[in-house]
Amino acid sequence: MIEFLIFAILFASFAIVNLYRFIKGPTAADRIVATDAADIMLSCAMVLFSLYSGRGIYLDVSIISAMLGIINTMLVGRYLDKGRWVKKHDSSENNN
């Protein structure tokens, strides 16, 4: 039981640092990384709560949450990178 309390204190401190990066991140990529880290932390918290409560349903929810977080990160990263790729691609065509 004391292990869960120690982890909760560490987890809260990591969440505060992650929240700071989300708010003060100078670029959109920093904010995406902070959001992805928050999703991973949420999944880990659900796994630990599943172990604490003895119910397996939280494991399923944790896996689905992690999968959706990965998809979300890939889609937003592709959206942010697509504009730079198209500009770079267009400028290389103009040189030829």
Coordinates of C-alpha atoms in Angstrom, one line a residue:
M1 CA 0.0 0.0 0.0
I2 CA 2.8 2.4 0.8
E3 CA 4.3 1.8 -2.7
F4 CA 1.2 3.1 -4.3
L5 CA 1.3 6.2 -2.2
I6 CA 5.0 6.8 -3.1
F7 CA 4.2 6.3 -6.8
A8 CA 1.2 8.7 -6.6
I9 CA 3.5 11.5 -5.2
L10 CA 6.1 10.9 -7.9
F11 CA 3.3 10.7 -10.5
A12 CA 1.8 14.0 -9.4
S13 CA 5.2 15.7 -9.6
F14 CA 5.8 14.4 -13.1
A15 CA 2.3 15.6 -14.1
I16 CA 3.1 19.1 -12.9
V17 CA 6.3 19.2 -14.9
N18 CA 4.4 17.9 -17.9
L19 CA 1.7 20.5 -17.5
Y20 CA 4.4 23.2 -17.4
R21 CA 5.8 21.9 -20.8
F22 CA 2.3 21.9 -22.2
I23 CA 1.6 25.5 -21.2
K24 CA 5.0 27.0 -21.9
G25 CA 6.1 24.9 -24.8
P26 CA 7.5 27.3 -27.4
T27 CA 6.5 25.1 -30.4
A28 CA 3.5 23.0 -31.3
A29 CA 5.8 19.9 -31.3
D30 CA 6.6 20.5 -27.6
R31 CA 2.9 20.6 -26.8
I32 CA 2.3 17.4 -28.8
V33 CA 5.1 15.6 -26.8
A34 CA 3.6 16.8 -23.5
T35 CA 0.1 15.6 -24.6
D36 CA 1.6 12.2 -25.6
A37 CA 3.4 12.0 -22.2
A38 CA 0.1 12.8 -20.4
D39 CA -1.6 10.0 -22.3
I40 CA 1.1 7.5 -21.3
M41 CA 0.9 8.7 -17.7
L42 CA -2.9 8.2 -17.8
S43 CA -2.5 4.7 -19.1
C44 CA 0.1 3.8 -16.4
A45 CA -2.2 5.2 -13.7
M46 CA -5.1 3.1 -15.0
V47 CA -2.9 0.0 -14.9
L48 CA -1.8 0.7 -11.4
F49 CA -5.4 1.4 -10.3
S50 CA -6.3 -1.9 -11.9
L51 CA -3.7 -3.7 -9.8
Y52 CA -4.8 -1.8 -6.7
S53 CA -8.5 -2.5 -7.1
G54 CA -8.2 -6.0 -8.5
R55 CA -10.5 -5.3 -11.5
G56 CA -9.3 -6.1 -15.0
I57 CA -11.6 -3.8 -16.9
Y58 CA -9.2 -0.9 -16.3
L59 CA -6.5 -2.8 -18.2
D60 CA -8.7 -2.9 -21.3
V61 CA -9.4 0.8 -21.0
S62 CA -5.7 1.6 -20.5
I63 CA -4.8 -0.3 -23.7
I64 CA -7.5 1.5 -25.7
S65 CA -6.4 4.8 -24.3
A66 CA -2.8 4.2 -25.3
M67 CA -3.7 3.1 -28.8
L68 CA -5.8 6.2 -29.3
G69 CA -3.0 8.4 -28.0
I70 CA -0.5 6.9 -30.4
I71 CA -2.9 7.5 -33.3
N72 CA -3.6 11.0 -32.2
T73 CA 0.2 11.8 -31.9
M74 CA 0.8 10.4 -35.4
L75 CA -2.0 12.3 -37.0
V76 CA -1.2 15.7 -35.4
G77 CA 2.5 15.2 -36.2
R78 CA 1.7 14.4 -39.8
Y79 CA -0.5 17.4 -40.0
L80 CA 2.2 19.7 -38.7
D81 CA 4.9 18.2 -40.8
K82 CA 2.9 18.2 -44.1
G83 CA 3.1 21.9 -44.5
R84 CA 6.9 21.9 -44.3
W85 CA 7.2 18.9 -46.6
V86 CA 5.0 20.4 -49.3
K87 CA 7.0 23.7 -49.2
K88 CA 10.3 21.9 -49.4
H89 CA 9.0 19.6 -52.2
D90 CA 7.7 22.6 -54.2
S91 CA 11.0 24.5 -53.9
S92 CA 13.0 21.5 -55.2
E93 CA 10.7 21.2 -58.2
N94 CA 11.2 24.9 -59.1
N95 CA 15.0 24.5 -59.1
N96 CA 14.8 21.7 -61.7

